[in-house]
Amino acid sequence: LIYYFYDAIIKIRTGSYEEVILIKVNITDIARITGFAKSTVSAALNNKPGVNPETRDKILKTAEQMNYIPNELARGLSSKTSATIGVIVRDITNPFYARMCRAIEQIAYNYGFTIIISNTDGIPDKELNAIRLMIGKMVSGIIVDISGNDLDLFFELRKSNIPYVLFGACQSNVDADCIEADDYKGALRAVEYLVSCGHEKIGFIHGGNDSIYSQRRLNGIKDAFLKFHIQFDDKFILHKAKKMEDGYEMGKRLIGMKDRPTAIIAYNDLVAIGLIKSFEEEGLIVPDFMSIIGFDDIELMTFPLTTVRIPEYDMGVEAAELLISRISGKNTGKFQKIILDTELIIRKSVKSLL
Amino acid sequence: LIYYFYDAIIKIRTGSYEEVILIKVNITDIARITGFAKSTVSAALNNKPGVNPETRDKILKTAEQMNYIPNELARGLSSKTSATIGVIVRDITNPFYARMCRAIEQIAYNYGFTIIISNTDGIPDKELNAIRLMIGKMVSGIIVDISGNDLDLFFELRKSNIPYVLFGACQSNVDADCIEADDYKGALRAVEYLVSCGHEKIGFIHGGNDSIYSQRRLNGIKDAFLKFHIQFDDKFILHKAKKMEDGYEMGKRLIGMKDRPTAIIAYNDLVAIGLIKSFEEEGLIVPDFMSIIGFDDIELMTFPLTTVRIPEYDMGVEAAELLISRISGKNTGKFQKIILDTELIIRKSVKSLL
DNA sequence: TTGAAAGCGCTAACAA
DNA sequence: TTGTTAGCGCTTTCAA
């Protein structure tokens, strides 16, 4: 084993095998070795036009040999943008967001972008931090699932001058690109289905006042009630559950109610799972004890849950495409609002009362 | 609404309300406004000692007023490290990894680090890319779940001189810090339990040759067989399934077999879910048709799956703590190998044949 | 306690 | 087609 030191470069010779390793090679090193100027090296490395093919070849080959890894920080600082897209979600642990992130990552990758993810748990403070952090990292754009009505966040976003796309919940009073699912219609259809199965005492588990989804779903439910002349009963709107554990608690509460709904529309599948677990623990079977409809259509479910499918993957794709079209400047039109359709997936968690 | 332009600063006056907004304020702006030097501002902002409290106050206040957001790229470039930890996993869509990432994020956050995640799907090329990208982003450390035996990856990691921790699968021949679960013992216990329920024809769904987990689990199974004098039958080792869809396919294959095992140990819970779905589709009930034991203990399961719990959250915590102790230089000892225990969670997916 | 100056690695004018 | 130069925003000596 022999080492040769030469500038920043070490050659290691093991038997007949010789390898050139480097201590953090940078473009200055490559420039020195190849004899070209830094700017030429940079141009060659970035596939810019106006570089002699032979020159480019030589530089590329040398870079490869020296195992050159571009310093993205320097690149970003100099070019005033890192090829990065920031994604701000509530909780990557929710398969819904996990799949959405992968969709975004996929599209981003195709366009040469990297993504960074921040979890906020829907806490406005964390959301603001995440946005600021991303601005600090000079991301090219941001896709954000903002929980509430906190206009400060939009303000921060707007000021930053970074393109951004709102995901999932677009408020009418905010000027921004946004992608959403048709929660309203999804909820409407859910109720229609329940009614067609003979249910009238229909409950809804609300995700909390910071959840625009819940608001829209509730609107759908109310309108469906109106349509079918069902009396809207406030006590069947249960606050609040967002996660599985919340759903579990809510299940116990439901069990304890004297006057129970015959069917529940859960805020999402996670909450529905919580309900089911909670019921089954007491030997109560879904849908015999109570019918349940979820939202999302998480694919990991083994339980045959009837649910309103939210096309999270497609939403991620749309969001990424839209954002990148803004970043690249190909899309300078006015703000777009893309609404994807939802679908009621009928399985076996709703009992027919007819 | 009145605007005042003053250097890089805009004052907006709305009625009696005046707000100072900024167009990307940097420390030079703050220096100019406060009258101190850039270096003083930097010191104050970073809470370094040797700054007059009044000076610090003034600088901090001004920074806040001007809505200063530090440029992390410049910071990183200058200080030669971004306070970032890179996490390389196969697929964040797998709740196992999602939870692990959140654990890492939590610990990282406590220490002032941010994390960036890369999904590799276990493809060596992507793994290498991810590592290089992270080096390029000057991460402070890397936590990586490398799939295979690809020594190039370790080599790249080693060369980079960045601290790193291997997650999940530590090979004996690699010198590195690593965190793993006791897969071997977990598998052993699974078989013990199956045997205690009267099973002898026990199958294993292998995750593929690139899966060190599978290898270790298989070893546990084989040794348990040895212990109970059960004949090891190669045809009951089924290659290969890693995801739910794979499990689904495998289920169909199992249904078609003439000589079936009475119990299956699945590569992980996702595969187990796939099996269950596949069976139930044909009206075959678990565990009546076949007993199943999974690995991981995904909490979203509604099905009462007996499974070997892998403490992914704790593993994430340990990995992050260890990595950060390396980064901070507090831990300069020799490489550590932390093995966390697994636990057999008995539910209802195994039928007693006794 | 504060300031001046250099430099991190790169890109982007512009000049040659 | 290539080279020179300046500068991105910050930290980090070192001097005052």
XYZ file of C-alpha atoms (C1' of nucleotides) in Angstrom:
740
model
C 0.000 0.000 0.000
C 1.674 3.152 -1.180
C 0.431 6.697 -0.913
C 1.476 9.495 -3.203
C 0.647 12.964 -2.051
C 0.232 15.487 -4.755
C -1.562 18.669 -3.946
C -4.976 17.778 -2.693
C -4.745 14.395 -4.274
C -3.719 11.073 -2.881
C -2.873 8.139 -5.023
C -3.235 4.800 -3.389
C -1.445 1.877 -4.882
C -2.437 -1.573 -3.743
C -0.491 -4.198 -5.615
C -0.993 -3.424 -9.275
C -4.131 -1.442 -8.599
C -3.877 2.295 -8.433
C -6.614 4.587 -7.413
C -6.791 8.313 -7.269
C -8.631 9.545 -4.255
C -9.066 13.119 -3.332
C -9.542 15.148 -0.332
C -12.618 17.100 -1.247
C -11.790 18.085 -4.772
C -13.298 21.323 -5.980
C -13.415 22.997 -9.330
C -10.272 24.923 -8.578
C -8.442 21.629 -8.264
C -9.876 20.441 -11.537
C -8.924 23.707 -13.163
C -5.364 23.365 -11.930
C -5.046 19.758 -13.034
C -6.565 20.224 -16.454
C -4.999 23.608 -17.050
C -8.263 25.350 -17.803
C -9.837 28.220 -15.964
C -12.382 27.724 -13.226
C -15.109 29.248 -15.328
C -14.401 26.873 -18.171
C -14.515 23.954 -15.811
C -17.775 25.207 -14.413
C -19.247 25.625 -17.870
C -18.144 22.155 -18.909
C -19.475 20.562 -15.750
C -22.824 22.244 -16.182
C -23.135 21.300 -19.800
C -23.240 24.872 -20.925
C -22.847 25.621 -24.618
C -19.698 27.178 -25.961
C -17.200 24.688 -24.628
C -14.954 22.766 -26.961
C -16.031 19.122 -26.921
C -12.486 17.950 -26.303
C -12.150 20.361 -23.453
C -15.406 19.220 -22.005
C -14.389 15.602 -22.291
C -11.123 16.166 -20.581
C -12.715 18.099 -17.772
C -15.523 15.621 -17.274
C -13.123 12.733 -17.261
C -10.839 14.407 -14.777
C -13.752 15.323 -12.566
C -14.897 11.753 -12.567
C -11.440 10.414 -11.868
C -11.009 12.794 -9.018
C -14.437 11.871 -7.752
C -15.553 15.444 -7.831
C -18.722 16.190 -5.899
C -20.101 19.656 -6.543
C -20.666 21.754 -3.478
C -24.353 22.503 -3.632
C -24.110 25.201 -1.026
C -21.618 27.199 -3.044
C -23.626 26.557 -6.150
C -26.791 27.748 -4.555
C -25.211 30.753 -2.979
C -23.694 31.854 -6.212
C -26.608 31.157 -8.483
C -29.088 32.412 -5.924
C -31.141 29.270 -6.023
C -30.665 25.706 -4.970
C -32.410 23.171 -7.138
C -34.544 22.219 -4.205
C -38.235 22.142 -3.521
C -39.465 22.477 0.004
C -42.415 20.374 1.077
C -44.235 21.255 4.259
C -46.669 18.702 5.591
C -48.272 17.886 8.879
C -46.944 14.442 9.472
C -45.040 12.188 7.152
C -46.149 9.306 9.342
C -49.574 9.628 7.796
C -49.407 7.414 4.700
C -51.425 10.014 2.876
C -48.616 12.539 3.146
C -45.943 9.941 2.685
C -47.384 8.993 -0.685
C -47.880 12.591 -1.651
C -44.250 13.349 -0.848
C -43.055 10.482 -2.952
C -45.129 11.741 -5.835
C -43.595 15.165 -5.502
C -40.138 13.688 -5.174
C -40.664 11.667 -8.319
C -41.660 14.642 -10.424
C -39.030 16.850 -8.850
C -36.392 14.269 -9.656
C -37.424 14.223 -13.290
C -36.775 17.924 -13.468
C -33.526 17.783 -11.561
C -34.837 19.000 -8.245
C -34.322 17.609 -4.805
C -36.917 17.910 -2.089
C -36.687 18.692 1.583
C -39.545 17.838 3.881
C -40.692 19.488 7.074
C -43.255 18.085 9.472
C -45.264 20.643 11.331
C -47.992 18.653 13.075
C -50.194 21.499 12.011
C -48.646 23.820 14.587
C -48.545 27.354 13.158
C -45.252 28.120 14.883
C -43.598 25.147 13.305
C -45.114 26.035 9.969
C -43.653 29.496 10.114
C -40.287 28.091 11.127
C -40.368 25.620 8.295
C -41.099 28.329 5.785
C -38.317 30.514 7.080
C -35.895 27.659 7.119
C -36.680 26.873 3.533
C -36.301 30.443 2.498
C -32.966 30.381 4.270
C -32.014 27.324 2.288
C -32.910 29.186 -0.859
C -35.338 26.613 -2.131
C -36.647 27.177 -5.619
C -40.216 26.664 -4.549
C -42.437 25.460 -1.765
C -45.375 23.095 -1.615
C -47.210 23.571 1.596
C -50.113 22.016 3.347
C -50.956 24.813 5.706
C -53.364 23.800 8.380
C -55.225 26.829 9.385
C -56.258 30.256 8.473
C -53.046 31.844 9.544
C -52.534 34.624 7.082
C -49.085 35.409 8.476
C -47.838 32.324 6.768
C -49.077 33.363 3.378
C -47.646 36.762 3.994
C -44.247 35.306 4.755
C -44.492 33.155 1.679
C -45.595 36.012 -0.504
C -42.849 38.300 0.717
C -40.202 35.729 0.030
C -40.938 35.933 -3.649
C -40.495 32.202 -3.907
C -43.095 30.371 -5.974
C -45.366 28.229 -3.874
C -48.322 25.941 -4.220
C -50.917 25.344 -1.555
C -51.823 21.766 -1.065
C -55.148 20.384 -0.074
C -56.872 23.353 1.359
C -57.175 26.490 -0.619
C -59.026 29.358 0.926
C -61.016 31.487 -1.361
C -59.538 34.669 -0.007
C -55.944 33.755 -0.715
C -54.385 34.444 -4.041
C -52.228 31.447 -4.712
C -51.819 28.381 -6.818
C -53.484 25.485 -5.173
C -54.338 21.854 -5.551
C -57.221 20.319 -3.789
C -59.521 17.356 -3.796
C -63.220 17.795 -4.044
C -63.903 17.144 -0.406
C -67.308 18.684 -0.602
C -68.569 16.365 -3.256
C -66.896 13.407 -1.580
C -68.773 14.069 1.633
C -71.965 14.606 -0.284
C -71.632 11.256 -1.963
C -70.819 9.557 1.304
C -74.067 10.794 2.796
C -76.002 9.869 -0.324
C -74.690 6.369 -0.025
C -75.496 6.143 3.654
C -79.015 7.384 3.012
C -79.429 4.855 0.239
C -78.538 2.228 2.829
C -81.250 3.516 5.102
C -79.175 5.597 7.498
C -80.537 8.826 8.851
C -78.686 9.283 12.093
C -75.370 10.152 10.586
C -72.473 11.501 12.589
C -69.303 13.280 11.543
C -65.999 13.311 13.305
C -64.513 16.727 12.805
C -60.773 17.210 12.457
C -60.780 20.461 14.346
C -61.344 24.070 13.526
C -57.904 24.375 12.001
C -58.887 21.845 9.384
C -60.249 23.345 6.230
C -60.858 19.846 4.940
C -63.234 19.196 7.780
C -65.035 22.401 7.097
C -65.576 21.532 3.491
C -66.588 18.002 4.263
C -69.041 19.223 6.806
C -70.524 21.543 4.231
C -71.009 18.615 1.899
C -72.692 16.658 4.632
C -75.000 19.492 5.573
C -76.036 20.077 1.997
C -76.724 16.405 1.546
C -78.871 16.477 4.661
C -80.741 19.389 3.204
C -81.253 17.509 -0.007
C -82.690 14.513 1.784
C -84.593 16.540 4.329
C -82.649 15.068 7.171
C -82.632 17.038 10.354
C -79.138 18.265 11.121
C -78.220 17.391 14.658
C -75.315 19.237 16.204
C -74.656 16.584 18.794
C -73.622 14.191 16.054
C -70.792 16.473 15.011
C -67.999 15.215 17.193
C -64.941 17.291 17.914
C -62.244 16.324 17.280
C -59.966 13.615 15.952
C -57.140 13.638 13.456
C -55.009 10.658 14.274
C -55.563 7.038 15.025
C -55.275 7.549 18.766
C -57.843 10.323 18.623
C -60.154 7.996 16.753
C -59.648 5.387 19.405
C -60.712 7.799 22.142
C -63.642 8.926 20.083
C -64.703 5.323 19.714
C -64.935 4.928 23.450
C -66.955 8.109 23.627
C -69.346 6.845 20.998
C -69.785 3.590 22.822
C -70.782 5.535 25.889
C -73.410 7.636 24.142
C -77.049 6.825 24.825
C -78.302 8.178 21.544
C -75.793 7.104 18.944
C -75.661 7.696 15.217
C -76.047 4.548 13.154
C -73.297 5.668 10.849
C -70.192 7.784 11.251
C -68.214 9.670 8.659
C -64.705 9.855 10.051
C -62.328 12.717 9.419
C -59.946 10.315 7.742
C -59.001 6.655 7.501
C -56.639 6.921 10.423
C -59.456 8.033 12.648
C -61.629 5.284 11.187
C -58.983 2.731 12.100
C -58.963 4.095 15.614
C -62.718 3.730 15.827
C -62.618 0.186 14.552
C -59.921 -0.804 17.000
C -61.794 0.839 19.797
C -65.016 -0.954 18.948
C -63.459 -4.329 18.359
C -61.738 -4.155 21.682
C -65.192 -4.191 23.244
C -66.360 -6.959 20.975
C -68.375 -4.556 18.846
C -68.214 -5.335 15.172
C -68.178 -2.851 12.315
C -70.571 -2.384 10.558
C -72.999 -4.220 12.835
C -72.449 -1.936 15.758
C -71.986 1.136 13.654
C -71.318 1.894 10.023
C -68.185 3.842 9.182
C -67.000 5.769 6.176
C -63.481 7.156 6.044
C -61.563 9.618 3.937
C -58.284 9.072 2.032
C -58.287 5.395 1.089
C -55.031 4.385 2.666
C -53.811 1.330 0.850
C -52.402 -0.393 3.896
C -55.838 -1.122 5.243
C -56.765 -4.718 5.714
C -60.172 -3.805 7.003
C -62.688 -3.409 4.167
C -63.402 0.214 4.909
C -65.780 2.130 2.717
C -64.062 5.406 2.152
C -63.830 8.529 0.057
C -60.685 8.182 -1.936
C -58.534 11.292 -2.107
C -56.083 11.016 -5.003
C -53.060 12.044 -2.970
C -50.515 10.749 -5.432
C -52.036 12.617 -8.340
C -52.362 15.663 -6.182
C -48.658 15.472 -5.438
C -47.898 15.130 -9.114
C -50.084 18.092 -10.039
C -48.649 20.214 -7.275
C -45.089 19.475 -8.328
C -45.781 20.047 -12.008
C -47.512 23.307 -11.335
C -44.810 24.526 -9.002
C -42.040 23.654 -11.396
C -43.818 25.394 -14.236
C -43.808 28.498 -12.051
C -40.183 28.105 -11.084
C -39.060 27.680 -14.647
C -41.044 30.708 -15.643
C -42.940 28.702 -18.231
C -46.132 29.478 -16.465
C -46.665 33.122 -15.692
C -50.416 33.139 -15.956
C -52.696 33.936 -13.091
C -53.094 31.678 -10.115
C -54.500 28.256 -10.804
C -56.791 26.236 -8.643
C -56.757 22.591 -9.555
C -59.480 20.462 -8.067
C -59.222 16.719 -8.395
C -62.232 14.528 -8.098
C -62.820 12.172 -5.210
C -64.366 8.748 -5.407
C -66.476 6.767 -2.997
C -64.945 3.339 -2.635
C -67.610 0.997 -1.404
C -66.419 -1.893 0.701
C -67.973 -3.449 3.726
C -68.048 -1.007 6.580
C -71.562 0.216 5.937
C -74.537 -1.896 6.922
C -77.766 -1.739 5.015
C -80.680 -0.916 7.279
C -83.249 -1.631 4.595
C -51.058 52.882 1.833
C -47.700 54.560 1.599
C -44.382 53.034 0.705
C -41.044 54.430 1.737
C -38.047 53.065 -0.066
C -34.860 53.224 1.832
C -32.032 51.064 0.630
C -33.156 47.506 0.746
C -35.948 48.364 3.093
C -39.522 49.226 2.470
C -41.711 50.830 5.043
C -45.385 50.294 4.555
C -47.750 52.623 6.288
C -51.389 51.640 6.436
C -53.357 54.167 8.369
C -51.586 54.517 11.666
C -49.894 51.159 11.307
C -46.354 51.089 10.040
C -44.458 48.011 9.169
C -40.927 47.551 8.037
C -40.627 44.963 5.369
C -37.452 44.030 3.666
C -36.336 42.707 0.433
C -34.135 39.849 1.574
C -32.281 41.490 4.376
C -28.812 40.178 5.043
C -26.297 40.819 7.743
C -24.701 43.567 5.722
C -28.004 45.432 5.816
C -28.241 44.949 9.542
C -24.673 46.118 9.949
C -25.391 49.226 7.964
C -28.562 50.042 9.846
C -27.167 49.418 13.310
C -23.801 50.919 12.550
C -21.837 47.876 13.660
C -19.563 45.735 11.581
C -20.713 42.595 9.830
C -18.596 40.463 12.085
C -20.146 41.982 15.172
C -23.592 41.396 13.816
C -22.708 37.820 13.032
C -21.350 37.275 16.521
C -24.434 38.787 18.101
C -26.786 36.778 15.947
C -24.996 33.573 16.793
C -24.949 34.263 20.474
C -21.189 34.254 20.627
C -19.517 35.559 23.745
C -17.689 38.853 23.768
C -20.488 41.041 22.507
C -21.753 43.922 24.584
C -25.254 43.070 25.790
C -26.610 46.382 24.603
C -25.058 45.866 21.219
C -26.492 42.396 21.030
C -29.919 43.632 21.983
C -29.903 46.317 19.394
C -28.742 43.952 16.695
C -31.222 41.257 17.612
C -34.055 43.719 17.721
C -33.156 45.185 14.385
C -32.810 41.750 12.856
C -36.234 40.843 14.094
C -37.771 44.069 12.884
C -36.248 43.611 9.487
C -37.435 40.042 9.441
C -33.938 38.799 8.880
C -33.697 35.202 7.699
C -30.171 33.833 7.758
C -28.963 32.405 4.512
C -28.151 28.842 5.407
C -26.225 28.258 2.234
C -23.821 31.065 2.944
C -23.585 29.956 6.518
C -22.826 26.426 5.540
C -20.353 27.379 2.898
C -18.488 29.620 5.223
C -18.511 27.430 8.281
C -17.963 24.289 6.226
C -20.930 22.521 7.676
C -24.648 22.906 7.484
C -26.489 21.888 10.614
C -28.158 19.150 8.665
C -28.391 15.411 9.003
C -28.971 13.306 5.947
C -31.251 10.315 6.245
C -31.210 7.706 3.525
C -33.999 5.165 3.556
C -35.628 2.839 1.116
C -39.114 4.161 1.081
C -40.716 6.712 3.331
C -44.049 5.270 2.299
C -43.311 2.353 4.547
C -44.643 3.422 7.952
C -41.646 1.784 9.525
C -39.299 4.276 7.894
C -41.711 7.125 8.308
C -41.727 6.636 12.050
C -38.003 6.195 12.171
C -37.515 9.445 10.292
C -39.758 11.297 12.669
C -37.765 9.936 15.579
C -34.561 11.146 14.001
C -36.111 14.488 13.186
C -37.228 14.883 16.770
C -33.798 14.274 18.233
C -32.092 16.294 15.516
C -34.402 19.184 16.240
C -33.491 19.114 19.908
C -29.876 19.569 18.968
C -30.544 22.239 16.371
C -30.204 20.064 13.327
C -32.457 19.784 10.352
C -32.852 16.568 8.408
C -33.063 15.823 4.729
C -34.453 12.534 3.531
C -33.681 10.519 0.437
C -35.630 7.528 -0.787
C -33.626 4.958 -2.657
C -35.972 1.997 -3.077
C -32.923 -0.040 -2.240
C -31.367 0.676 -5.611
C -27.585 0.955 -5.211
C -27.328 3.636 -7.864
C -29.798 5.818 -6.070
C -28.064 5.124 -2.790
C -24.773 6.310 -4.176
C -26.424 9.381 -5.625
C -28.073 10.156 -2.350
C -24.796 9.927 -0.492
C -23.044 12.149 -2.974
C -25.837 14.654 -2.921
C -25.680 14.845 0.821
C -21.953 15.272 0.794
C -22.502 18.044 -1.711
C -24.956 19.647 0.653
C -22.339 19.472 3.367
C -24.458 17.597 5.826
C -22.992 17.178 9.268
C -23.736 13.493 9.328
C -25.598 10.709 7.615
C -27.891 7.977 8.825
C -28.252 5.365 6.184
C -30.178 2.208 5.697
C -28.080 0.633 3.008
C -29.749 -2.292 1.377
C -27.075 -4.528 0.119
C -23.505 -5.492 0.382
C -22.271 -2.757 -1.844
C -18.944 -1.795 -0.374
C -18.588 1.130 -2.765
C -21.145 2.933 -0.704
C -19.232 2.535 2.500
C -16.121 3.562 0.686
C -17.775 6.736 -0.505
C -19.032 7.404 2.963
C -15.693 6.735 4.548
C -13.839 8.939 2.113
C -16.157 11.824 2.745
C -14.995 12.017 6.303
C -18.544 12.732 7.386
C -19.752 10.842 10.449
C -22.341 8.251 9.622
C -24.434 5.625 11.290
C -25.675 2.479 9.617
C -29.258 1.686 10.314
C -30.808 -1.703 10.590
C -28.303 -3.886 8.945
C -24.760 -3.867 10.060
C -22.366 -6.177 8.379
C -19.689 -7.661 10.489
C -17.000 -6.755 8.019
C -17.728 -3.066 7.981
C -16.214 -0.758 10.514
C -18.956 1.657 11.347
C -21.375 2.736 13.994
C -24.575 0.888 13.629
C -27.993 0.379 15.120
C -29.901 -2.760 14.606
C -32.749 -4.790 15.956
C -32.254 -8.340 17.030
C -33.829 -9.860 13.971
C -32.265 -13.189 14.636
C -33.817 -13.609 18.032
C -37.103 -12.240 16.788
C -37.298 -14.879 14.107
C -36.252 -17.528 16.565
C -39.062 -16.578 18.901
C -41.553 -16.515 16.079
C -40.718 -20.080 15.215
C -40.781 -21.128 18.851
C -44.253 -19.730 19.119
C -45.421 -21.415 15.957
C -44.041 -24.712 17.130
C -45.753 -24.272 20.470
C -48.974 -23.922 18.493
C -48.292 -27.166 16.751
C -46.925 -25.889 13.459
C -44.155 -27.738 11.712
C -44.570 -26.784 8.103
C -43.360 -23.239 8.435
C -42.616 -21.038 5.476
C -40.654 -17.831 5.191
C -41.105 -15.077 2.696
C -37.684 -13.718 1.916
C -37.159 -10.059 1.157
C -34.517 -10.716 -1.429
C -30.804 -11.271 -1.440
C -30.143 -7.602 -0.982
C -31.896 -7.733 2.343
C -29.615 -8.345 5.252
C -32.635 -8.400 7.513
C -33.994 -11.379 5.650
C -30.714 -13.126 5.932
C -30.594 -12.693 9.649
C -34.213 -13.657 10.089
C -33.680 -16.755 8.032
C -30.756 -17.678 10.223
C -32.962 -17.381 13.262
C -35.559 -19.586 11.644
C -33.034 -22.205 10.646
C -31.541 -22.339 14.083
C -34.979 -22.680 15.621
C -35.694 -25.541 13.252
C -32.492 -27.160 14.350
C -33.456 -26.737 17.947
C -36.810 -28.407 17.416
C -35.488 -30.988 15.003
C -37.680 -29.730 12.231
C -36.575 -30.627 8.752
C -35.621 -27.510 6.848
C -37.403 -27.470 3.535
C -36.046 -25.146 0.882
C -39.279 -24.988 -1.023
C -40.900 -23.180 1.873
C -38.452 -20.308 1.528
C -40.273 -18.086 -0.891
C -38.472 -15.426 -2.884
C -39.232 -12.609 -2.752
C -41.536 -9.922 -1.384
C -40.885 -6.572 0.196
C -43.992 -4.525 -0.347
C -47.688 -5.042 0.021
C -48.172 -5.730 -3.666
C -45.436 -8.357 -3.590
C -47.182 -9.974 -0.666
C -50.406 -9.984 -2.599
C -48.780 -11.855 -5.493
C -47.135 -14.228 -3.095
C -50.510 -14.955 -1.566
C -51.861 -16.088 -4.891
C -48.812 -18.268 -5.350
C -49.338 -19.849 -1.960
C -52.958 -20.543 -2.715
C -51.878 -22.367 -5.832
C -49.378 -24.621 -4.065
C -50.289 -28.263 -3.544
C -48.106 -28.714 -0.522
C -48.491 -25.582 1.532
C -46.943 -24.546 4.809
C -49.437 -24.219 7.646
C -47.775 -21.037 8.808
C -45.867 -18.266 7.100
C -43.388 -15.834 8.530
C -43.603 -12.798 6.285
C -40.678 -10.520 5.520
C -42.589 -7.656 7.103
C -46.064 -6.461 8.024
C -46.597 -4.924 4.622
C -46.077 -8.287 2.992
C -48.322 -9.855 5.603
C -51.054 -7.376 4.722
C -50.650 -8.308 1.086
C -51.028 -11.960 1.957
C -54.119 -11.352 4.022
C -55.748 -9.298 1.292
C -54.876 -11.902 -1.255
C -56.354 -14.692 0.825
C -59.474 -12.846 1.840
C -60.193 -12.026 -1.750
C -60.619 -15.743 -2.311
C -62.664 -16.146 0.809
C -59.770 -17.685 2.693
C -59.568 -16.565 6.285
C -56.425 -15.978 8.287
C -55.505 -17.863 10.419
C -57.846 -20.677 9.401
C -56.416 -21.004 5.951
C -52.909 -20.213 7.020
C -51.234 -18.704 10.034
C -49.148 -15.585 9.526
C -46.508 -13.798 11.534
C -45.155 -10.461 10.393
C -42.243 -8.207 11.240
C -42.284 -4.549 12.315
C -45.590 -4.079 14.128
C -47.021 -1.280 12.083
C -49.506 0.523 14.241
C -51.992 1.236 11.491
C -53.016 -2.387 11.285
C -56.603 -3.186 11.979
C -56.017 -6.851 11.434
C -54.870 -8.588 14.617
C -51.557 -9.676 13.193
C -49.128 -11.543 15.358
C -45.829 -9.944 14.621
C -42.271 -9.392 15.716
C -42.098 -5.831 16.867
C -39.058 -3.896 15.677
C -38.581 -0.793 17.815
C -38.147 1.547 14.880
C -38.782 4.698 16.854
C -36.212 3.847 19.479
C -33.817 2.824 16.766
C -34.232 6.219 15.179
C -33.603 7.893 18.506
C -30.498 5.841 19.163
C -29.171 6.411 15.681
C -29.637 10.154 15.936
C -28.131 10.365 19.398
C -25.130 8.335 18.381
C -24.598 10.293 15.201
C -24.831 13.623 16.949
C -22.404 12.513 19.605
C -19.979 11.799 16.780
C -20.630 15.070 15.032
C -20.121 17.084 18.179
C -16.920 15.234 18.837
C -18.165 14.169 22.244
C -17.854 10.597 21.243
C -14.537 9.668 19.714
C -14.421 6.128 20.932
C -14.370 3.136 18.661
C -17.333 2.144 16.556
C -20.441 1.158 18.419
C -22.927 -1.476 17.517
C -26.213 -0.992 19.281
C -28.640 -3.889 19.136
C -32.171 -3.330 20.332
C -34.355 -6.182 21.383
C -37.377 -7.335 19.451
C -40.617 -8.557 20.893
C -43.152 -11.081 19.697
C -46.576 -9.472 19.823
C -49.133 -12.212 19.951
C -52.491 -11.412 18.421
C -54.755 -13.589 16.393
C -53.151 -14.514 13.129
C -51.788 -17.819 14.319
C -54.032 -20.796 14.711
C -53.362 -23.471 17.251
C -53.135 -26.896 15.677
C -53.111 -28.659 19.013
C -15.624 44.814 22.605
C -15.568 45.902 17.828
C -13.797 46.202 12.993
C -11.273 44.958 8.709
C -10.253 41.609 5.611
C -9.961 37.152 3.726
C -12.096 33.290 2.005
C -15.659 29.170 1.683
C -16.723 27.016 -3.797
C -19.228 28.327 -7.074
C -21.562 31.128 -11.068
C -21.886 34.894 -14.167
C -20.645 38.842 -16.465
C -17.441 40.436 -19.505
C -12.980 40.679 -21.725
C -9.552 38.518 -24.427
C -13.579 29.122 -27.044
C -11.332 30.369 -22.821
C -9.788 33.424 -18.960
C -10.309 37.222 -15.574
C -12.824 39.189 -12.167
C -16.315 40.081 -9.012
C -19.459 38.644 -5.816
C -23.257 35.499 -3.558
C -23.870 35.977 2.416
C -21.731 34.311 5.792
C -17.885 32.966 9.385
C -13.410 33.479 11.049
C -9.114 34.933 12.021
C -6.569 38.768 13.580
C -5.806 43.511 14.524
C -7.351 47.649 16.729
